[in-house]
Coordinates of C-alpha atoms in Angstrom, one line a residue:
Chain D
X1302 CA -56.8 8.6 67.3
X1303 CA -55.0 7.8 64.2
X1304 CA -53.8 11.7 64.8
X1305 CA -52.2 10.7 67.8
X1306 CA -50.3 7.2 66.8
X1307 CA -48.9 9.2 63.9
X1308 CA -47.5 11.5 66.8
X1309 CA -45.4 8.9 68.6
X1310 CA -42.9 8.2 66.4
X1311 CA -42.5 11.7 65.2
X1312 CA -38.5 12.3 64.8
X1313 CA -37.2 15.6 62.6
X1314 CA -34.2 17.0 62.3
X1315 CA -34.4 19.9 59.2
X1316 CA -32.0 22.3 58.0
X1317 CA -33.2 25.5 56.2
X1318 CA -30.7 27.2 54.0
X1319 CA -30.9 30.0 51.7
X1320 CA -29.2 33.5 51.6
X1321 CA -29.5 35.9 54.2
X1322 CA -32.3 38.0 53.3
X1323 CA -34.5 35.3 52.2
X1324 CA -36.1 34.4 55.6
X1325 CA -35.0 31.2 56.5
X1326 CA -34.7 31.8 59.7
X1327 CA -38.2 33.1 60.2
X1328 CA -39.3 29.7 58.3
X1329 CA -37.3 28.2 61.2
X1330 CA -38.6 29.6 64.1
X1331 CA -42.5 29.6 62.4
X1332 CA -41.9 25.7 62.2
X1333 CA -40.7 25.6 65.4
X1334 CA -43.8 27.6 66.9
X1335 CA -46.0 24.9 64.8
X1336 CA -44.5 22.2 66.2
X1337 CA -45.2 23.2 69.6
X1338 CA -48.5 24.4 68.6
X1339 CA -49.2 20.9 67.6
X1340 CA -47.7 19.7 71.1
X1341 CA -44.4 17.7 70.1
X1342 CA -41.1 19.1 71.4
X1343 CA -39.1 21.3 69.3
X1344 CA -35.7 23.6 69.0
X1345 CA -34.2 26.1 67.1
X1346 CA -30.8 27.0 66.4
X1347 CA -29.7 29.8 64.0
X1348 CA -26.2 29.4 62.1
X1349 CA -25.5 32.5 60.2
X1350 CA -21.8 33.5 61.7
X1351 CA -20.8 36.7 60.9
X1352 CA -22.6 36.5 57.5
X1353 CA -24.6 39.6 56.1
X1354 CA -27.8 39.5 53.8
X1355 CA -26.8 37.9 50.7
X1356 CA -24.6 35.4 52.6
X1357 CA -25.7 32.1 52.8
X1358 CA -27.8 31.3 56.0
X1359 CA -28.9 28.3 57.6
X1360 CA -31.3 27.2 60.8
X1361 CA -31.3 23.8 62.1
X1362 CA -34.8 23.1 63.7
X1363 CA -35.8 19.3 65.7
X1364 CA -39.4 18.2 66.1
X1365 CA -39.6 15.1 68.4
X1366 CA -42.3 13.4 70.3
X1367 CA -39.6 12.4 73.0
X1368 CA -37.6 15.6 75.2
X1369 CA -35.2 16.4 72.8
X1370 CA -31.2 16.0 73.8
X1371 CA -28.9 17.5 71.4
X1372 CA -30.5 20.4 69.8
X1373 CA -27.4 20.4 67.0
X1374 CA -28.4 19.0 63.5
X1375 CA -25.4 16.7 62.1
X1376 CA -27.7 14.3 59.9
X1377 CA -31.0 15.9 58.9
X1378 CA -34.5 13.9 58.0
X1379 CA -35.6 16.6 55.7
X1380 CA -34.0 19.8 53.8
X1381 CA -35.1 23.1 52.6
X1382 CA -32.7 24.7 49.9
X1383 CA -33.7 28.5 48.7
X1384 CA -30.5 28.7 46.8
X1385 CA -27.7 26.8 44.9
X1386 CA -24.8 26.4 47.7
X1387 CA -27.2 25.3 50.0
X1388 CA -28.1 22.5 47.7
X1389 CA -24.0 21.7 47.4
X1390 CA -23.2 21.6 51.0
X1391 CA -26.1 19.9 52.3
X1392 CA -27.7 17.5 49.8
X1393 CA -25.0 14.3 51.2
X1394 CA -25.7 14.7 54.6
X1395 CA -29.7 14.2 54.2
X1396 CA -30.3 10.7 55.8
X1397 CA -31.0 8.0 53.3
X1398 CA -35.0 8.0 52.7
X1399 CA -34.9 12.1 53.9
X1400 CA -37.0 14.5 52.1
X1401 CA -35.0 17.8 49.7
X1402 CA -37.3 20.6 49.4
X1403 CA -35.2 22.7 46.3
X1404 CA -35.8 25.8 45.1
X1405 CA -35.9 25.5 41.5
X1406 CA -36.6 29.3 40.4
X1407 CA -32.8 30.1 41.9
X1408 CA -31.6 26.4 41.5
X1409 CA -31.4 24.8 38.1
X1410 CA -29.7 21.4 39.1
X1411 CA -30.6 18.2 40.2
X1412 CA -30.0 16.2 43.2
X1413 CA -28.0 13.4 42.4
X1414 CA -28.6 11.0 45.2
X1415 CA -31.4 8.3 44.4
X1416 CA -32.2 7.7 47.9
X1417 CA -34.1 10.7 48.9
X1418 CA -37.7 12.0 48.1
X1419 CA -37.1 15.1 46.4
X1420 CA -39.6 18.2 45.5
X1421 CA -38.6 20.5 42.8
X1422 CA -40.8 23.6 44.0
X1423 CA -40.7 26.4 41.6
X1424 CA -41.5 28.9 45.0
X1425 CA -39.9 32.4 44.1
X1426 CA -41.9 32.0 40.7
X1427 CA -45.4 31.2 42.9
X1428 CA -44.5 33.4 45.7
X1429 CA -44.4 36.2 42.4
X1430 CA -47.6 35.0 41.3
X1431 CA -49.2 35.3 44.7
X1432 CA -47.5 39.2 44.5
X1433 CA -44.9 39.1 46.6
X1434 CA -41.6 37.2 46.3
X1435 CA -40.7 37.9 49.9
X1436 CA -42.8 34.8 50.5
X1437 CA -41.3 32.1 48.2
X1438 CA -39.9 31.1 52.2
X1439 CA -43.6 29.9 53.2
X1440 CA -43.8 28.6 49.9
X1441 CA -41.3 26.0 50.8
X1442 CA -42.0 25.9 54.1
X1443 CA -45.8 24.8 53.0
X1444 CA -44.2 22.5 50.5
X1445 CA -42.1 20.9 53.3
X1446 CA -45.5 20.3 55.7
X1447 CA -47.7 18.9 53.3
X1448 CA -44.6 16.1 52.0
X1449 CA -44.7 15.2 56.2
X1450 CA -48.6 14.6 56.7
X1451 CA -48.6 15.2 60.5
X1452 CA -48.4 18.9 61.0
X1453 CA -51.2 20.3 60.1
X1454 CA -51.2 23.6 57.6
X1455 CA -54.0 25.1 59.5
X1456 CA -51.3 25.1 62.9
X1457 CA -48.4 26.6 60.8
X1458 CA -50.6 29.3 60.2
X1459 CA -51.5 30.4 63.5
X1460 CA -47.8 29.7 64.0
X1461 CA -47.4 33.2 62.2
X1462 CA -49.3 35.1 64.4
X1463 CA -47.5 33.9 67.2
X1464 CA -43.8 34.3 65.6
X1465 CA -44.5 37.7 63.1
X1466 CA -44.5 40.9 65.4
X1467 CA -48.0 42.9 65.3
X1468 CA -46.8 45.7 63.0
X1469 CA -46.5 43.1 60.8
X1470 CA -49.7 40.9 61.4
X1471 CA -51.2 42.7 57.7
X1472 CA -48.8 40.2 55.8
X1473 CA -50.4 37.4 57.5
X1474 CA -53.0 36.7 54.9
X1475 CA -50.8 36.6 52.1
X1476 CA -48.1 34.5 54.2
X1477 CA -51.1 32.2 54.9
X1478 CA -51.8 31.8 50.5
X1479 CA -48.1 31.1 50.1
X1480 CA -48.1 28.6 52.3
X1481 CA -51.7 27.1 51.1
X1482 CA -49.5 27.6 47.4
X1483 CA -46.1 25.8 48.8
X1484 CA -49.0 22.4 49.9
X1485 CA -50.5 22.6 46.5
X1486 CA -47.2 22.1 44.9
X1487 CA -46.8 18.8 47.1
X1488 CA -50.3 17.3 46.8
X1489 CA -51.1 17.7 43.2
X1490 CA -47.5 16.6 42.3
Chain O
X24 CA -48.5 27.7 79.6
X25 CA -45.6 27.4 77.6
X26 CA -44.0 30.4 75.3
X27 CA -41.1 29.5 72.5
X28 CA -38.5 31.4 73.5
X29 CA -34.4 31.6 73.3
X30 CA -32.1 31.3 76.1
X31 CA -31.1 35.1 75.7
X32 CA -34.3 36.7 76.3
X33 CA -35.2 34.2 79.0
X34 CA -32.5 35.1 81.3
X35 CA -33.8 38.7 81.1
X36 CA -37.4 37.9 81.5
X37 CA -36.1 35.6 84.5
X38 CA -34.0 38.9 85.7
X39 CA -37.1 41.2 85.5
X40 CA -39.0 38.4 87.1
X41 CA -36.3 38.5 90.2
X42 CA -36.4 42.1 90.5
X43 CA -33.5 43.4 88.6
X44 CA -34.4 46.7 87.5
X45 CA -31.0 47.9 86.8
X46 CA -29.2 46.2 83.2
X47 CA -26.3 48.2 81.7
X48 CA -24.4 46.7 78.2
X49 CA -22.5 46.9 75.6
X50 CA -23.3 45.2 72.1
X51 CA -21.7 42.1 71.7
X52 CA -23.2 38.5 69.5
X53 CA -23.9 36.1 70.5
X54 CA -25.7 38.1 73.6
X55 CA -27.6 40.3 71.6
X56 CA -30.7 39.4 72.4
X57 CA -30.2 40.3 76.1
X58 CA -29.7 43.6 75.7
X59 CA -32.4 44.2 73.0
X60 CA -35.1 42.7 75.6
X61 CA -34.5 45.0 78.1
X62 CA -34.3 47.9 75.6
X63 CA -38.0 47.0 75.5
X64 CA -38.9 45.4 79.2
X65 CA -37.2 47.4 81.3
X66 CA -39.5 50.7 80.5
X67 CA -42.4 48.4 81.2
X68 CA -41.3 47.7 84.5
X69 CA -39.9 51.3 85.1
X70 CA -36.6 50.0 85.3
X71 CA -33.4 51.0 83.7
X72 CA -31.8 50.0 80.4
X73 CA -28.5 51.6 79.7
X74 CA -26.7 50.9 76.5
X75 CA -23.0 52.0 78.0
X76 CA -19.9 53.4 76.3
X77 CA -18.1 50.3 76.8
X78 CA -18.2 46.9 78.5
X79 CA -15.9 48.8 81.3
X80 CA -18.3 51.7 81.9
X81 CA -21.3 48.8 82.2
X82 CA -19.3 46.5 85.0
X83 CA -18.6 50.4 86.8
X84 CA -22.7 51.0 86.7
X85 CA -23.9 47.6 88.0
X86 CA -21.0 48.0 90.9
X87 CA -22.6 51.5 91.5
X88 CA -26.1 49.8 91.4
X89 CA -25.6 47.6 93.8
X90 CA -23.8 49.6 95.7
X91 CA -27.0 51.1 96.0
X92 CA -28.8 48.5 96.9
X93 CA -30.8 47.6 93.1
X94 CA -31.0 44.1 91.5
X95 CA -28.7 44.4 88.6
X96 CA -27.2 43.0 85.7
X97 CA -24.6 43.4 83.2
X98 CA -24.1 40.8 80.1
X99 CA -21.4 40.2 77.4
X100 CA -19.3 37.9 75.5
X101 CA -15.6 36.5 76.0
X102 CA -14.0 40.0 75.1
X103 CA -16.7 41.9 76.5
X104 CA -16.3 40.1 79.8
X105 CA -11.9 40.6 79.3
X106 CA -12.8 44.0 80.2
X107 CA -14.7 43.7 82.9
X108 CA -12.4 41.9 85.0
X109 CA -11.4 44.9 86.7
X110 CA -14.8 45.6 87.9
X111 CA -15.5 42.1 88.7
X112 CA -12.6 42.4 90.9
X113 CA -13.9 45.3 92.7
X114 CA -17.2 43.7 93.0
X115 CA -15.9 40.6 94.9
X116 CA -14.1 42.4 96.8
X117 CA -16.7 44.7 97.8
X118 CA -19.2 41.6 98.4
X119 CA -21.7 42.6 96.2
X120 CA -24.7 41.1 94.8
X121 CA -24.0 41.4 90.6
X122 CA -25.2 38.9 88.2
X123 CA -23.0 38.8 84.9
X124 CA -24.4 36.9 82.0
X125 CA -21.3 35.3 79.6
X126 CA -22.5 33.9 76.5
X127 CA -18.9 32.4 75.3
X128 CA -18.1 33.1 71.9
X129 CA -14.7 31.4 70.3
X130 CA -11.4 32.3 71.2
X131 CA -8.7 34.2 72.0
X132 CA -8.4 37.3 71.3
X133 CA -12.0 38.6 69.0
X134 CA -11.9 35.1 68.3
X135 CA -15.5 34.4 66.2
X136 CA -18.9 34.4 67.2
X137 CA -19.5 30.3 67.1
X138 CA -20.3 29.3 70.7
X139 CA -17.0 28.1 72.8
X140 CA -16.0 26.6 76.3
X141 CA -12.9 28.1 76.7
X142 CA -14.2 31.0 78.9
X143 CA -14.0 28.0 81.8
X144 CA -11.0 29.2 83.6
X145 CA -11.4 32.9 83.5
X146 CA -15.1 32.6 84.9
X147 CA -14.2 29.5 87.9
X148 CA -10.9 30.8 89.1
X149 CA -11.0 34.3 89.3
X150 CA -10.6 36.3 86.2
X151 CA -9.2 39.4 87.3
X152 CA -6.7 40.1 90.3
X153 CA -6.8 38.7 93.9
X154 CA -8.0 35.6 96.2
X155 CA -11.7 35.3 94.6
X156 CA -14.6 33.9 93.6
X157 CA -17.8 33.8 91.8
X158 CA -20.5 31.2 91.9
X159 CA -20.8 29.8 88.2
X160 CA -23.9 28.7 86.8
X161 CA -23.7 27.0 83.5
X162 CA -27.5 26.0 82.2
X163 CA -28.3 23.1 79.9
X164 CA -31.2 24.8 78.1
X165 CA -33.5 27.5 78.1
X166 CA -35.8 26.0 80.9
X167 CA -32.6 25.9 82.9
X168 CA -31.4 29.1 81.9
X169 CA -34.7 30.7 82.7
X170 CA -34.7 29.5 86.3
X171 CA -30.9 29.4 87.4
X172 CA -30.7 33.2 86.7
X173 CA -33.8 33.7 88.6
X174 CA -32.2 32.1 91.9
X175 CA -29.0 33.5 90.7
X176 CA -30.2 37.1 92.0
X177 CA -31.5 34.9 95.1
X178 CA -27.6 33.6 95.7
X179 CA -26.3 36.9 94.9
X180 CA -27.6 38.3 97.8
X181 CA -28.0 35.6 99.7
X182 CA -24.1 34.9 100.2
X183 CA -23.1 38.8 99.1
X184 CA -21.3 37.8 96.1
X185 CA -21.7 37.9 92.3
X186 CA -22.7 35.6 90.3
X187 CA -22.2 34.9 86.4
X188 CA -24.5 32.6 84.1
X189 CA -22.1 30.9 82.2
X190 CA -23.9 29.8 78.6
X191 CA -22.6 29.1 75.1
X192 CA -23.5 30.7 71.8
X193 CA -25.7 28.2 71.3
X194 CA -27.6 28.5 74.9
X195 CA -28.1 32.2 73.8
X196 CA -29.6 32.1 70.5
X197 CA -31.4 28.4 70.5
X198 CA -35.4 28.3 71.1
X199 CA -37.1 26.1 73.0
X200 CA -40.1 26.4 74.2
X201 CA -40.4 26.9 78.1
X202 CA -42.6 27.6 81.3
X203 CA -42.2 30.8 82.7
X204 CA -42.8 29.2 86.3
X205 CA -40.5 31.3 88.8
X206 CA -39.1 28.6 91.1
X207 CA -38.9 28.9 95.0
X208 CA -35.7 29.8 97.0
X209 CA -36.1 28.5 100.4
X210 CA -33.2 30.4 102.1
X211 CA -33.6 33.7 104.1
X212 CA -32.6 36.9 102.4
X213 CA -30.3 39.0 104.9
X214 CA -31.2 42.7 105.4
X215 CA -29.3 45.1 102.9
X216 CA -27.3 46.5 105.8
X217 CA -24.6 47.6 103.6
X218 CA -25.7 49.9 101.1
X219 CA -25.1 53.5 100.5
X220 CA -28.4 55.2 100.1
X221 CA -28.1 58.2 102.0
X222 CA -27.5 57.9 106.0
X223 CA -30.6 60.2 107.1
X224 CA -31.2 59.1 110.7
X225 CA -28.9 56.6 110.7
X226 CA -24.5 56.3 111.2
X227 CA -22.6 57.0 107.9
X228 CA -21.3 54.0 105.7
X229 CA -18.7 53.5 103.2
X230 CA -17.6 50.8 100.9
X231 CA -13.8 50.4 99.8
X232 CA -12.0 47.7 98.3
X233 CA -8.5 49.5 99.4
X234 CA -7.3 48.5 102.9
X235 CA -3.9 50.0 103.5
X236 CA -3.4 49.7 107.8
X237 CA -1.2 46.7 108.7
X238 CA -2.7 43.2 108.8
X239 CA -6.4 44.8 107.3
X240 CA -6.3 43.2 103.9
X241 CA -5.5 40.2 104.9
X242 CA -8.4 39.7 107.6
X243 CA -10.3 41.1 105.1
X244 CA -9.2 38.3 102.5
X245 CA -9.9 35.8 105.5
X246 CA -13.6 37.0 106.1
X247 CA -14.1 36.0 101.6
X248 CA -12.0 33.4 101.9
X249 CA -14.4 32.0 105.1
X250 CA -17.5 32.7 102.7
X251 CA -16.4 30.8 100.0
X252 CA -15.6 27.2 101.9
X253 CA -19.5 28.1 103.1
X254 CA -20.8 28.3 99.3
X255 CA -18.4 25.3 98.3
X256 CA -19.9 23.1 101.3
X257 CA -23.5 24.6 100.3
X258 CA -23.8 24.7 96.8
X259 CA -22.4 22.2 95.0
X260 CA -25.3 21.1 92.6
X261 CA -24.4 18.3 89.9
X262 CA -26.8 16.1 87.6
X263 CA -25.2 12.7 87.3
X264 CA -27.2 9.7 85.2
X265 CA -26.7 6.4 85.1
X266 CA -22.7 6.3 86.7
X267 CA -22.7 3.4 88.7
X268 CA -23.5 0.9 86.0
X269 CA -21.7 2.3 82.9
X270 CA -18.8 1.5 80.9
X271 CA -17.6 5.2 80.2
X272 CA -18.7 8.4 82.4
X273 CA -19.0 11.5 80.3
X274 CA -18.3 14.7 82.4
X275 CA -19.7 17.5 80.4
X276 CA -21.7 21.2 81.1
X277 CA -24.0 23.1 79.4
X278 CA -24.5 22.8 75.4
X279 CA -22.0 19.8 75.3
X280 CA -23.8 17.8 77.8
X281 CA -27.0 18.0 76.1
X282 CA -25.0 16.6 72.8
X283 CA -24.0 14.2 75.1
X284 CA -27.0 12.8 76.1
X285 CA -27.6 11.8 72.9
X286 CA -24.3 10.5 72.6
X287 CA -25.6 8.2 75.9
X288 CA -28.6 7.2 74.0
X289 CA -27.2 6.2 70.8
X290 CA -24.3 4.1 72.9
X291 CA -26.8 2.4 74.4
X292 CA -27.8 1.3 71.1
X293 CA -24.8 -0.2 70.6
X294 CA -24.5 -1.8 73.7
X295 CA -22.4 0.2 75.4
X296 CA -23.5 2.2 78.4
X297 CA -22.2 5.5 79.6
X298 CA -23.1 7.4 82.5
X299 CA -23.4 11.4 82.2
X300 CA -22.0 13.6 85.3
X301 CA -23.1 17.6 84.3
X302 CA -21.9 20.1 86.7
X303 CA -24.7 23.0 86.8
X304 CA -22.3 24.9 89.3
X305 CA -18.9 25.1 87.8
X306 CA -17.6 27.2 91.1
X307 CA -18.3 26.0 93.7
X308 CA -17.1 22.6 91.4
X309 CA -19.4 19.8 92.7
X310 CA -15.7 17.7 93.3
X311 CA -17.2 15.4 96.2
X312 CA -20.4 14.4 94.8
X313 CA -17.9 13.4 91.8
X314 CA -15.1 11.6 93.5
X315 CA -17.6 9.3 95.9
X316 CA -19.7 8.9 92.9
X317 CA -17.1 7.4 90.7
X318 CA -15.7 4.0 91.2
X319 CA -12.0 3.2 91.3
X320 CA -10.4 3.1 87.6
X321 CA -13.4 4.0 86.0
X322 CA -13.2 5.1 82.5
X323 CA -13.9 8.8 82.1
X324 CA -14.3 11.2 79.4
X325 CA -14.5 14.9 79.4
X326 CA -15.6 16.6 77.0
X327 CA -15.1 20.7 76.4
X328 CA -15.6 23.0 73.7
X329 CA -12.2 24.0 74.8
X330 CA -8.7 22.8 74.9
X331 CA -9.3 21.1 78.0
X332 CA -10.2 23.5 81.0
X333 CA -12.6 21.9 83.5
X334 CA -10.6 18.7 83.0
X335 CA -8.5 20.1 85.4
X336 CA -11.0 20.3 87.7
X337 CA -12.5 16.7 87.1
X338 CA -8.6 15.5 87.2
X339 CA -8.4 17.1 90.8
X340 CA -11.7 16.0 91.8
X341 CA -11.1 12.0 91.3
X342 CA -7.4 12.3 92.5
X343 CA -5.4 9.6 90.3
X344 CA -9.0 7.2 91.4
X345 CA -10.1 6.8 87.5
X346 CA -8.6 6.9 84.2
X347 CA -9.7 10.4 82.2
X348 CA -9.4 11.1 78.8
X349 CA -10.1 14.0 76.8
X350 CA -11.9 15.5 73.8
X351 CA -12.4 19.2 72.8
X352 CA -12.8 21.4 70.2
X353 CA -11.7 24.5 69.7
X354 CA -12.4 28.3 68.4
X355 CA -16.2 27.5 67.7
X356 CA -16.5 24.0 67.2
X357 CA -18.7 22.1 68.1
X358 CA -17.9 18.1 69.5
X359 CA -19.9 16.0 67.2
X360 CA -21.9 12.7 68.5
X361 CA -20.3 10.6 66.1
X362 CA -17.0 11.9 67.2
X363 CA -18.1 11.6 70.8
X364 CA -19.2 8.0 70.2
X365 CA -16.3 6.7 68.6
X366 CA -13.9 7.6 71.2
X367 CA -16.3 6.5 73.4
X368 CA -16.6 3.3 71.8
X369 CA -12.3 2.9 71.4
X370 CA -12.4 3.8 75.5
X371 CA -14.3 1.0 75.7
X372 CA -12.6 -1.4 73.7
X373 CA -8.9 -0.5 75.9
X374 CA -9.6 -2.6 78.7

């Protein structure tokens, strides 16, 4: 019950940033699938242009207990920054009590506003530890989740089996730590 | 049950849902994903997938597909769909069946590959040469998407003409999640008496679009021309909210109108209401439903990614009856809602 009034005033609007090549928009779409999962309305919109891998890369991605209208994220509630520009052009357009998920293995300054809740999550360092960097992305993406409260880790990782093709269904597992890894980083902060 | 999907690869599942078993492309973003799906689908459903030589070569297959009497489709973006006006062309004038998916990228010219309006004209009045038309679907979102290409191959052979899905970048690559429910199409299918599939047992038949003897092109022109005042009395389907009791109408399609209805929401939250009028078919354009819908000197604003292109067609629908103003943006971008709301908001103010 208390599951369900949480649900009703449920409102996100995140951006997801990094380079290309660093899987933010798989982190996207896997949130996305979650939210859905977890029976809220949700959309997904890459933004990558005609970059190529090592461009910078972003998806914007709306969770909402009410039909969603514009799918377009001008103002986000909550950021995810894998890299340094990301942090520069998006860190003053986070609405004032938002959340700023940073990377800070890649990014070694601060944010500056005072008005946000901000998690400095070492994740290409854990993701390293876990043995593989490739997932410092669920790192965050865990990170992210656990700082909200009402999605549920356990339905972001069934989200993977649903958004990862089958040939890749052996990284699961360790997808599944890294995210476990990335919640960790949140709660015990 | 519902499957999280993007507005590409639902209008190919929809087409392989309708029974197109025919798709021919050529690479182009932000439409990618159309052609990719059926690299994978079509096998499944012992259809054809043929990644052509060129957009031109694709428009030439599906005119030679329906000419034989398949469900087909071809797909592309602004440039892509440049060159296959010529074929479109032919394909109007030969009355047949086609859907053509255009995911509008920025432009002129290559332009960018940031989702754009300005493909409005080319795709409602007639693209390539001669008196003709297409019917113009322009989708919303994916649900909408999904379903409107599904009936499109239902119009498409319903009235013998082709149709083109008329999306943005955004449209094409944004997932939502949807039901993969195929909706009904009341109307009667005519028998494919037309098509060339080998005249075994039965009189020979051509098909031409060249009519040389005195007086034949133009009674052929006549018997299109009679066919499309049919679809514009027929099909003319609009969405319009809350226009009787607003301060401002918004007249807005596709992508736009669903930044719009935010744009209505947050007005409303600052008192100010505004109606929403979204065409879904942008030929036949639903100009009645708009004009007797609209009240004398009503405030109206359009709003385009584009320089202003269906304004025209809003401005002829109301006739002089309201006062319309205009907001665009151009080569990719995208209107914002503050932007939207603060003309809103001076349009409001001018009284």
């Amino acid at each position: 019950m208390e599951k369900n009034n949480q649900k009703n005033n449920i409102d996100e609007r995140v951006i997801i940033a990094g380079f290309g090549g660093q899987g933010v928009m798989l982190m996207g779409k896997i949130l996305a699938q979650a939210g859905m999962l977890a029976g809220l309305n949700v959309t997904w919109i890459p933004k990558y242009g005609a970059e190529v891998r090592g461009g910078t890369a972003h998806c914007m991605v709306r969770i909402s207990h009410k039909p969603i209208a514009s799918p377009l994220v001008e103002f986000p509630t909550a950021i995810i920054v894998l890299n340094k520009p990301s942090l520069v052009k998006f860190e003053n357009k986070v609405r004032p009590q938002g959340t700023v998920i940073v990377n800070s293995s890649l990014i070694d300054e601060k944010v500056t506003r005072d008005d946000v809740k901000v998690y400095y999550v070492p994740c290409t360092l854990l993701a390293n530890q876990l043995g593989d960097v490739k997932g410092s992305n669920m790192v965050a993406l865990g990170a992210l989740v656990a700082s909200w409260g009402f999605l549920n880790i356990d339905v972001v990782k069934e989200a993977l089996k649903h958004m990862l093709p089958a040939y890749r269904h052996k990284y699961i597992p360790l997808n599944q730590k890294a995210l476990d890894e990335g919640a960790h980083a949140i709660t015990n902060a | 049950m519902k499957v999280l999907t993007n507005g590409n690869e639902a209008i190919a599942e929809a087409a392989v849902q309708a029974g197109c078993r025919f798709y021919a492309g050529y690479p182009i973003t932000p439409q990618n994903e159309i052609p990719g799906y059926f690299a994978r689908r079509m096998p499944e459903v012992k259809g054809t997938f043929i990644q052509s030589e060129s957009e031109i070569a694709a428009i030439n297959m599906v005119f030679g597909a329906a000419v034989a009497g398949a469900r087909c489709m071809t797909s592309s973006s602004g440039p892509g769909i440049s060159l296959k006006q010529e074929g479109i062309s032919y394909i109007a004038a030969c009355q047949l069946p086609v859907v053509i998916v255009n995911m509008m990228r920025g432009g002129p010219g290559l332009g960018d590959v940031s989702p754009a309006q300005s493909d409005y004209f080319q795709a409602t009045k007639g693209g390539g040469h001669g008196d003709y038309h297409m019917i113009v679907f322009a989708p919303e979102d994916v649900q909408e998407a999904y379903t409107l290409t599904f009936n499109a191959f239902n119009y498409a052979d319903y009235y013998r003409n082709p149709v083109m899905i008329l999306g943005d970048g955004i449209l094409g690559q944004m997932m939502e999640p949807i039901e993969q429910v195929n909706p009904s199409f009341e109307l009667p299918l005519p028998e494919k008496d037309y098509i060339l599939d080998g005249c075994r047992g039965r009189e020979a038949r051509s098909m031409m679009s060249l009519f040389l003897r005195e007086g034949e092109l133009e009674r052929h022109n006549a018997i299109l021309q009679e066919k499309y005042k049919r679809i514009q009395e027929e099909l003319c389907l609009v969405e319009m909210v809350d226009v009787d009791q607003s301060d401002v109408v918004i007249v807005a399609y596709g992508t736009v109108a669903r930044i719009c209805n935010t744009v209505m929401r947050e007005a409303s939250n600052e008192g100010i209401k505004v109606g929403l009028i979204r065409p879904i078919t942008l030929w036949p354009f639903p100009a009645k439903q708009i004009y007797d819908k609209v009240k004398n000197n009503a405030k109206v604003l359009v709003v385009e990614m584009s320089a202003g292109q269906m304004l025209e067609d809003v401005k002829l629908a109301l006739n002089g009856k309201a006062n319309i103003d205009f907001l665009g943006r151009m080569g990719g971008g995208i209107p914002l809602v503050v932007d939207i709301l603060k003309k809103v908001v001076s349009m409001k103010g001018d009284s």
